[in-house]
Protein backbone atom coordinates (compact mmCIF):
# COMPACT_ATOMS: atom_id res chain seq x y z
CA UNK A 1 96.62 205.94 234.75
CA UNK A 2 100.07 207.21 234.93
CA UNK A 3 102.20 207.21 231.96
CA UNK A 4 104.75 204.74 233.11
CA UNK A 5 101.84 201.74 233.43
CA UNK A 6 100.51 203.18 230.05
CA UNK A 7 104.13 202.26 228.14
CA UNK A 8 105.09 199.51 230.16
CA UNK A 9 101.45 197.97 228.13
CA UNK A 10 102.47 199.45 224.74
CA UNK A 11 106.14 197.69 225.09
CA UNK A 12 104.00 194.31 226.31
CA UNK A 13 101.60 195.02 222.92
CA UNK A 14 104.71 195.45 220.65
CA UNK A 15 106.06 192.08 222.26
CA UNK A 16 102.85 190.82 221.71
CA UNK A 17 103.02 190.97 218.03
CA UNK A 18 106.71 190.35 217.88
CA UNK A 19 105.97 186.95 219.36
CA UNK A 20 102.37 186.29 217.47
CA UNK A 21 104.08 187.15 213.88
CA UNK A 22 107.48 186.41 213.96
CA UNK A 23 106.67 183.54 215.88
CA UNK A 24 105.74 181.49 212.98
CA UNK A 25 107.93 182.80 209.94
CA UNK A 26 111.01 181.35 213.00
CA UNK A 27 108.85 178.08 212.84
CA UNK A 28 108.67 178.16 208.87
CA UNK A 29 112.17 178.34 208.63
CA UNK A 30 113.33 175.74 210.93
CA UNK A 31 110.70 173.14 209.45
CA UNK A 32 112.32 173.96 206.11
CA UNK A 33 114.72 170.69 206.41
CA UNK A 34 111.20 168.68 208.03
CA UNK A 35 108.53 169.53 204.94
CA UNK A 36 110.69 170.64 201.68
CA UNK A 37 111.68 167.40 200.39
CA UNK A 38 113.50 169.62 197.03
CA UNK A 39 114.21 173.21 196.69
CA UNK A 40 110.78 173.60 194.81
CA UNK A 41 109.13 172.86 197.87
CA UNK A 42 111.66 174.66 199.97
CA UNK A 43 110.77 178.10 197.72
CA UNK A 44 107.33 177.68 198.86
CA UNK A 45 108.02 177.84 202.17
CA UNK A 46 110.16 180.67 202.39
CA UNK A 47 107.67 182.21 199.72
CA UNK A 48 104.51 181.90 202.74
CA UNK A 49 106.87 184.40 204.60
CA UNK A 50 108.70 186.14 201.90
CA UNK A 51 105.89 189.12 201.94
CA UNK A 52 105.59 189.81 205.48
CA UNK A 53 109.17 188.47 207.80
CA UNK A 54 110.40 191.50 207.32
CA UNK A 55 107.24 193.20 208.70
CA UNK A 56 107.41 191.25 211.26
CA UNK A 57 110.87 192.08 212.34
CA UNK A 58 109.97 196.09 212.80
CA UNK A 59 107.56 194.77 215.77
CA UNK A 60 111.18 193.97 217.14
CA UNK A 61 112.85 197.48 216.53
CA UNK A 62 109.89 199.26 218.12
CA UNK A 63 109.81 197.72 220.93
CA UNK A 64 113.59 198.07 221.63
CA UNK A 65 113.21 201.74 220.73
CA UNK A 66 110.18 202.02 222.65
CA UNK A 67 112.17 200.27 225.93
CA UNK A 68 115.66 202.75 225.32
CA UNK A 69 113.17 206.19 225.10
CA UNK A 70 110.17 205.16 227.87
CA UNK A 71 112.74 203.25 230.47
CA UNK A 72 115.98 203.99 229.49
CA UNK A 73 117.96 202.24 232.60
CA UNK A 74 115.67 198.82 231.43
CA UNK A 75 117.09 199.38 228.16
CA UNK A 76 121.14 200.18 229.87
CA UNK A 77 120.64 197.02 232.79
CA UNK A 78 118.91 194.60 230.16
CA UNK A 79 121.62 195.00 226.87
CA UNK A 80 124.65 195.49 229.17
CA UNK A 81 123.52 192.30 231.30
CA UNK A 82 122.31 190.42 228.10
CA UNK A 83 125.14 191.42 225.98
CA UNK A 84 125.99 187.83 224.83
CA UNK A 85 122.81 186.84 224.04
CA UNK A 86 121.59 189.56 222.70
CA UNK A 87 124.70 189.72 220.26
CA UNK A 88 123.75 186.00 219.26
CA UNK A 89 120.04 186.68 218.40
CA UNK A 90 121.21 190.09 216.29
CA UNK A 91 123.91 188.25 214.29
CA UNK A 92 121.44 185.36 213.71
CA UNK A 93 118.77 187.49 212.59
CA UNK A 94 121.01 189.24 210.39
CA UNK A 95 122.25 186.26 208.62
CA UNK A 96 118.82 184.91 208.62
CA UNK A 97 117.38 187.88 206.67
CA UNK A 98 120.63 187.84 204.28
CA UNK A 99 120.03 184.86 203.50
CA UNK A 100 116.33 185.24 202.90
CA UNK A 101 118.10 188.26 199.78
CA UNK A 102 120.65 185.92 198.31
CA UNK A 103 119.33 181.96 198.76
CA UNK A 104 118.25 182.90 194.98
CA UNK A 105 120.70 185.00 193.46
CA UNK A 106 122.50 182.29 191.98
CA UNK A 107 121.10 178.87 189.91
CA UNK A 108 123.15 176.68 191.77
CA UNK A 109 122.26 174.02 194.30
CA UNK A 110 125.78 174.34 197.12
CA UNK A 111 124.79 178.08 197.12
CA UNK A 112 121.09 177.55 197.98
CA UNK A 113 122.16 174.87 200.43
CA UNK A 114 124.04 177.41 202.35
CA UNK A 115 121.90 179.79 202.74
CA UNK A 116 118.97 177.16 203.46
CA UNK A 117 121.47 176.30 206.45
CA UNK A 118 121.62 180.00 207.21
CA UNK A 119 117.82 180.32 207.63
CA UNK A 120 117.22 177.41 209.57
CA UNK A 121 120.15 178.22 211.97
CA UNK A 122 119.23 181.91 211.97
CA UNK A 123 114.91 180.91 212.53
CA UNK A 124 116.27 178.48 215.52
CA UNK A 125 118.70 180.34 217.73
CA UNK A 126 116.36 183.21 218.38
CA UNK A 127 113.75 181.18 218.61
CA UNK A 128 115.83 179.42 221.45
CA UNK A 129 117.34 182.80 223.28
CA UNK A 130 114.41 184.47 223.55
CA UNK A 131 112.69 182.33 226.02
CA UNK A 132 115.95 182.03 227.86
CA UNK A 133 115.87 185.70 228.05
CA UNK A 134 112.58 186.84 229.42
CA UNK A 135 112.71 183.52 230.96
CA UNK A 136 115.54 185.17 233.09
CA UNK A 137 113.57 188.60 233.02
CA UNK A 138 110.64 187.06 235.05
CA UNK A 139 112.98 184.78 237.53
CA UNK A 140 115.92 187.79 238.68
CA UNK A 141 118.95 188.47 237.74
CA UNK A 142 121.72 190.41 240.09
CA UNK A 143 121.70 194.05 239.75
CA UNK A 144 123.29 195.57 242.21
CA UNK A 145 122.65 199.25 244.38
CA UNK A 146 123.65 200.98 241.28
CA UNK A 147 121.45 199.29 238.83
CA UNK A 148 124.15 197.51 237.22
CA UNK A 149 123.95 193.80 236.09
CA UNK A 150 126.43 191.92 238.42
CA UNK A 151 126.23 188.75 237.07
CA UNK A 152 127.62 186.71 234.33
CA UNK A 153 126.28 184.44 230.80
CA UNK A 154 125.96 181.20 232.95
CA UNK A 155 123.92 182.70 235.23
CA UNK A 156 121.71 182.99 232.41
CA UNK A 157 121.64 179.35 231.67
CA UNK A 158 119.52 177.97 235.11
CA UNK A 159 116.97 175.29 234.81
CA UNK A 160 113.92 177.83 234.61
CA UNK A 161 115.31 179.81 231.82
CA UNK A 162 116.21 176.45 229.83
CA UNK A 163 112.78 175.35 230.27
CA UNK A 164 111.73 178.88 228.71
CA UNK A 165 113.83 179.40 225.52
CA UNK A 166 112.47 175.57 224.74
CA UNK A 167 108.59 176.94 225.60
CA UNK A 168 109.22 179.37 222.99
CA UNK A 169 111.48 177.27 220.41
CA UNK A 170 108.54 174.47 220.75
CA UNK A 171 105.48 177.54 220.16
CA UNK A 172 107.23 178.81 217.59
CA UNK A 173 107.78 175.14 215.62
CA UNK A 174 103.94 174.23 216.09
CA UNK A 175 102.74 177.95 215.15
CA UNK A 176 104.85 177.86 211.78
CA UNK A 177 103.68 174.41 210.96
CA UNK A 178 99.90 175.89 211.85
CA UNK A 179 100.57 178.86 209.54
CA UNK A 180 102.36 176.48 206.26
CA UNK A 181 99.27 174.36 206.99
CA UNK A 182 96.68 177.44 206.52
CA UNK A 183 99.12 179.54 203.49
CA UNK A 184 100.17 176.39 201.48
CA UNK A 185 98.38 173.79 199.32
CA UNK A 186 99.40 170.11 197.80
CA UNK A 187 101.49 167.57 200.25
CA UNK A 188 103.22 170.39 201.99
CA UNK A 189 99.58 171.45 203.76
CA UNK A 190 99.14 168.01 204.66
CA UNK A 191 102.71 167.33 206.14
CA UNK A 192 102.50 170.65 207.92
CA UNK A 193 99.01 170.19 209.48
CA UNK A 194 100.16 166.64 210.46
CA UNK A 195 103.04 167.93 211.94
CA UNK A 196 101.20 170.80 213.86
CA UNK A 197 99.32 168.22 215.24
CA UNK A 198 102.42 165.92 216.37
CA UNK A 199 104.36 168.95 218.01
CA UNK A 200 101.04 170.02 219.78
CA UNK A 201 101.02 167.51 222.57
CA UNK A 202 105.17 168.09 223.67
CA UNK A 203 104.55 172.06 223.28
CA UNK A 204 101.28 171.99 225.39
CA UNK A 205 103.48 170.19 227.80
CA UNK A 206 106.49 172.20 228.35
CA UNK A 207 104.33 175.12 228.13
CA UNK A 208 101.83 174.36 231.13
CA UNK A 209 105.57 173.40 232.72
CA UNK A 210 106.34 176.90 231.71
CA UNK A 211 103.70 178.59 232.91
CA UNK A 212 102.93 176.82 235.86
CA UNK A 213 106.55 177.43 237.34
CA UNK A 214 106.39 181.03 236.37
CA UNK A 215 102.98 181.84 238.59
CA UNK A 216 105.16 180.04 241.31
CA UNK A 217 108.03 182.15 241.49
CA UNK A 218 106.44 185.69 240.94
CA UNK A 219 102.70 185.42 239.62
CA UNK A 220 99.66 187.34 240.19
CA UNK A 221 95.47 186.74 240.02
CA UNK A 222 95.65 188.02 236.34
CA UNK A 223 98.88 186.45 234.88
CA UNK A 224 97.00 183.12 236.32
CA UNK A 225 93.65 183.51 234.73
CA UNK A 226 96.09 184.83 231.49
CA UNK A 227 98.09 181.20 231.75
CA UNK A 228 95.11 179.28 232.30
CA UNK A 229 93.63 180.99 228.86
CA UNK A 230 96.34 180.69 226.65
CA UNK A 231 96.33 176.88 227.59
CA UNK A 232 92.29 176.49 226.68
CA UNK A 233 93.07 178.56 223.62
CA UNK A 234 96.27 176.24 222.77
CA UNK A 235 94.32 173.23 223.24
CA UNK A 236 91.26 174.99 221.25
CA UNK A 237 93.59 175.60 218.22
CA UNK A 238 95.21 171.71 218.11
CA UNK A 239 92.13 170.61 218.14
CA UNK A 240 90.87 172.68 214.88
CA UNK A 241 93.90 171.77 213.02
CA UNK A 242 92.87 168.00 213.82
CA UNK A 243 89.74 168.73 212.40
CA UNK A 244 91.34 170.54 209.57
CA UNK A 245 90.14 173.70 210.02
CA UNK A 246 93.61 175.41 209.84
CA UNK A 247 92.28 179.44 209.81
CA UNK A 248 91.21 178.96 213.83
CA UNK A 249 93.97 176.62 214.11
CA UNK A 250 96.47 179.68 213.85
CA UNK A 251 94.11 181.71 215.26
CA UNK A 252 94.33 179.35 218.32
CA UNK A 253 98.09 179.22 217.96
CA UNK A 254 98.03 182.69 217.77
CA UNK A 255 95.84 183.69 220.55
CA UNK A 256 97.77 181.54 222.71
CA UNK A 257 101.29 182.95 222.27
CA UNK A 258 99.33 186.45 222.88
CA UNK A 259 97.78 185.96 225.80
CA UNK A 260 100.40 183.89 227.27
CA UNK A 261 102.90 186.95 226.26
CA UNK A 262 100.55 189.01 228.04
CA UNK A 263 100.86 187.23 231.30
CA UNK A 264 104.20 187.04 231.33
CA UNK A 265 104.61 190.56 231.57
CA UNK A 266 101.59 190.99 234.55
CA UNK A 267 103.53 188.13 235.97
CA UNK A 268 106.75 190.89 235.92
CA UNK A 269 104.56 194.14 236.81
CA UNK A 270 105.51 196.57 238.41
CA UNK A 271 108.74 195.41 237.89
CA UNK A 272 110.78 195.29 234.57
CA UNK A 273 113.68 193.93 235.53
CA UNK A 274 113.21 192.60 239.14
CA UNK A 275 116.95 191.72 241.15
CA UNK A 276 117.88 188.72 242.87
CA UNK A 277 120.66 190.36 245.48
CA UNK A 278 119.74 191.11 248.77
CA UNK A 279 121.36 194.22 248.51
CA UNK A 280 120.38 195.03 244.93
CA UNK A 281 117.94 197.19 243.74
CA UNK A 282 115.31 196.17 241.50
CA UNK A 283 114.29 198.44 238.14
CA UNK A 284 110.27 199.24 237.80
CA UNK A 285 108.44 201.08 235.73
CA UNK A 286 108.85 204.06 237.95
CA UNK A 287 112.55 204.00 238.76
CA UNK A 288 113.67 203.06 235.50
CA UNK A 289 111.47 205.69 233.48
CA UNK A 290 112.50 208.70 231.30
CA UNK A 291 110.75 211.97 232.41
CA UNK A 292 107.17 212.78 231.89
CA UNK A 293 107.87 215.09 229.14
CA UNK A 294 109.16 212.42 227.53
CA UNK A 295 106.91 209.96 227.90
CA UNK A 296 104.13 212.73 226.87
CA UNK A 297 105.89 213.26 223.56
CA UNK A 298 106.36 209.32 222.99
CA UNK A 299 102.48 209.33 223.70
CA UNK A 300 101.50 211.38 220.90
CA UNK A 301 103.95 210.21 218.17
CA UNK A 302 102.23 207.15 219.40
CA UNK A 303 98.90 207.84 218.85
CA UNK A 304 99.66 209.33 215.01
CA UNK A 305 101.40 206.89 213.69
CA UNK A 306 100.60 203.58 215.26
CA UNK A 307 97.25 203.13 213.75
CA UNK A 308 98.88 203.64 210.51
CA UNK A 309 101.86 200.95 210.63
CA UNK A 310 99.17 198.47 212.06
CA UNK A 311 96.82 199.61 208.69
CA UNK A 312 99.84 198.71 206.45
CA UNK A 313 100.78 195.47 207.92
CA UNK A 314 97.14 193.89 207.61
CA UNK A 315 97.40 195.14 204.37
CA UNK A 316 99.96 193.49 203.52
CA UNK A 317 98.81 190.20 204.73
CA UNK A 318 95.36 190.72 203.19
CA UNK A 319 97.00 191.41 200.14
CA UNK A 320 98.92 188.22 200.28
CA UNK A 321 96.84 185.79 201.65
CA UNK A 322 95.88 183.22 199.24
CA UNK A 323 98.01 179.72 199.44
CA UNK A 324 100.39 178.87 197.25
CA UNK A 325 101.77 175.67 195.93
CA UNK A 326 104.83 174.05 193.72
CA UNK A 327 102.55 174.85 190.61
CA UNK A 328 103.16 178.43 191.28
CA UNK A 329 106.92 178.31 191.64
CA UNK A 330 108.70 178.53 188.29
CA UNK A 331 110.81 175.83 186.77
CA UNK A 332 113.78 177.83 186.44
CA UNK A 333 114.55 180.34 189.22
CA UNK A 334 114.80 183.90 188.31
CA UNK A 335 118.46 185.52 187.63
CA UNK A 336 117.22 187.88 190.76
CA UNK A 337 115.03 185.80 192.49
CA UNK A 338 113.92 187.13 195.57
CA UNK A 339 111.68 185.52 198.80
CA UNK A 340 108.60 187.54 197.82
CA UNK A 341 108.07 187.59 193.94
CA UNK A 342 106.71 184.04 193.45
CA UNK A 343 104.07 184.92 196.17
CA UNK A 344 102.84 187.93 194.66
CA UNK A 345 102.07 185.36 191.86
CA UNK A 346 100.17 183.48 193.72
């Protein structure tokens, strides 16, 4: 197997996890207005995610590292074509995750409101733009002869992509409302696994929609038999949480997004970043690759240290894996308060 195939798989594996785990700390924060009826309640939720969003976001910076040193004219094309969009999902994240430091570094209700405002806003518009985006990945975009993106931000904003970025923003609400269902305890479990259940039926919907319209335009034998899996496994998790059994619920929820992720990008192979001009030329994983040497290097550094960021991250989720409930949230916040600390309590 030549190199290029063998990191085109390790970028769809990083995106993979991306989706899977920072898929449902997005969901947790926009339910936070849905299930917190006070800011005790609100605490908990952010404190499900407080251990582990941040882990989730490196899945993120790898794979855009991964993408700039294994296909470096993907990485040029894609961020000079999604500029815009790319710029919004960066600034939300990065008010998201300030706000995730601060909401509790001051005892007073306007201040927590705020930044309550600033997680839900910064959980929905990625959430939102990143279905638009690989949305518009799969479907085309202009590039012209010299592998430049010749197009402009409406052209991002066509009926397929729409249909994508609310696949994902609808995944993403019914995975976090899985995962508060499975970490939490008390009314908010209830509400959340009720909830899960209500969102299942529109996000199964939009997401066969989804799918269905993306083996049209430009799938294959294996992104089909991919689709038609992550739909069983959808369907297999919605029906555990109405059963209550919320651990395979958001392994169903989870399993879904990943396999679903996964035939997305078999939908796009060989391509990475196919163009919709006659004239254009359209970026694979051959002519958009970085030399072998490279790629060899990437390989190795690969190998070393992958196994050991993947070791760390389970153990941090193994570590903090018990639910946790109001009765675990102090009465009076901390003077330094931050997302994690009342979780480690619990």
């Amino acid at each position: 197997m030549e190199l290029t195939t063998v990191w085109f798989g390790l970028i769809t594996v990083l995106w993979i996890g991306y989706f899977c785990l920072e898929g449902f700390d997005f969901g947790v924060g926009m339910l936070l207005p849905v299930l917190a009826k006070d800011d005790t309640e609100r605490r908990v939720m952010i404190n499900t995610i407080g251990p582990v969003w941040d882990g989730n976001e490196v899945w993120l910076l790898v794979a855009g590292g991964a993408t700039f040193a294994a296909f470096p004219e993907w990485y040029a094309t894609l961020f000079s074509g999604f500029y815009l969009p790319l710029l919004l999902i960066l600034v939300a994240l990065i008010v998201r995750n300030l706000a995730f430091e601060y909401r509790g570094k001051r005892d007073d209700a306007t201040w927590r409101r705020r930044w309550d405002a600033a997680i839900i806003g910064g959980s929905f518009l990625p959430s939102l733009l990143w279905g638009v985006a690989f949305a518009n990945i799969l479907r085309g975009v202009p590039i012209g002869a010299d592998k430049e993106y010749a197009g402009g931000f409406f052209n991002l904003l066509n009926p397929y992509a729409l249909v994508g970025g609310l696949t994902t923003l609808l995944l993403f609400l019914t995975h976090g409302a899985v995962f508060l269902a499975l970490k939490t305890e008390g009314p908010i479990r209830h509400e959340a696994r009720s909830l899960g259940a209500r969102l299942g039926v529109p996000t199964a919907v939009v997401a066969v929609v989804f799918l269905v319209w993306t083996q049209i335009l430009t799938g294959t034998l294996a992104s089909a038999v991919a689709f038609a899996l992550a739909a069983v496994l959808l369907l297999a998790g919605l029906a555990s949480l109405l059963a209550g059994r919320e651990g395979r619920a958001f392994a169903g929820t989870f399993a879904a997004i990943a396999v679903a992720v996964a035939g997305l990008f078999l939908a796009l192979f060989p391509d990475v970043m196919p163009t919709t001009l006659a004239d254009g030329v359209s970026l694979t994983t051959t002519n958009a690759a970085a030399t072998a040497y490279t790629l060899k290097v990437m390989t190795i550094v690969a190998v070393i240290f992958t196994p050991v960021v993947l070791a760390y991250q389970a153990w941090t989720y193994w570590v903090f894996r018990r639910r946790i409930g109001v009765h675990h949230i102090p009465v009076a916040p901390a003077a330094v308060e931050g997302p994690a600390a009342p979780a480690a309590r619990g």
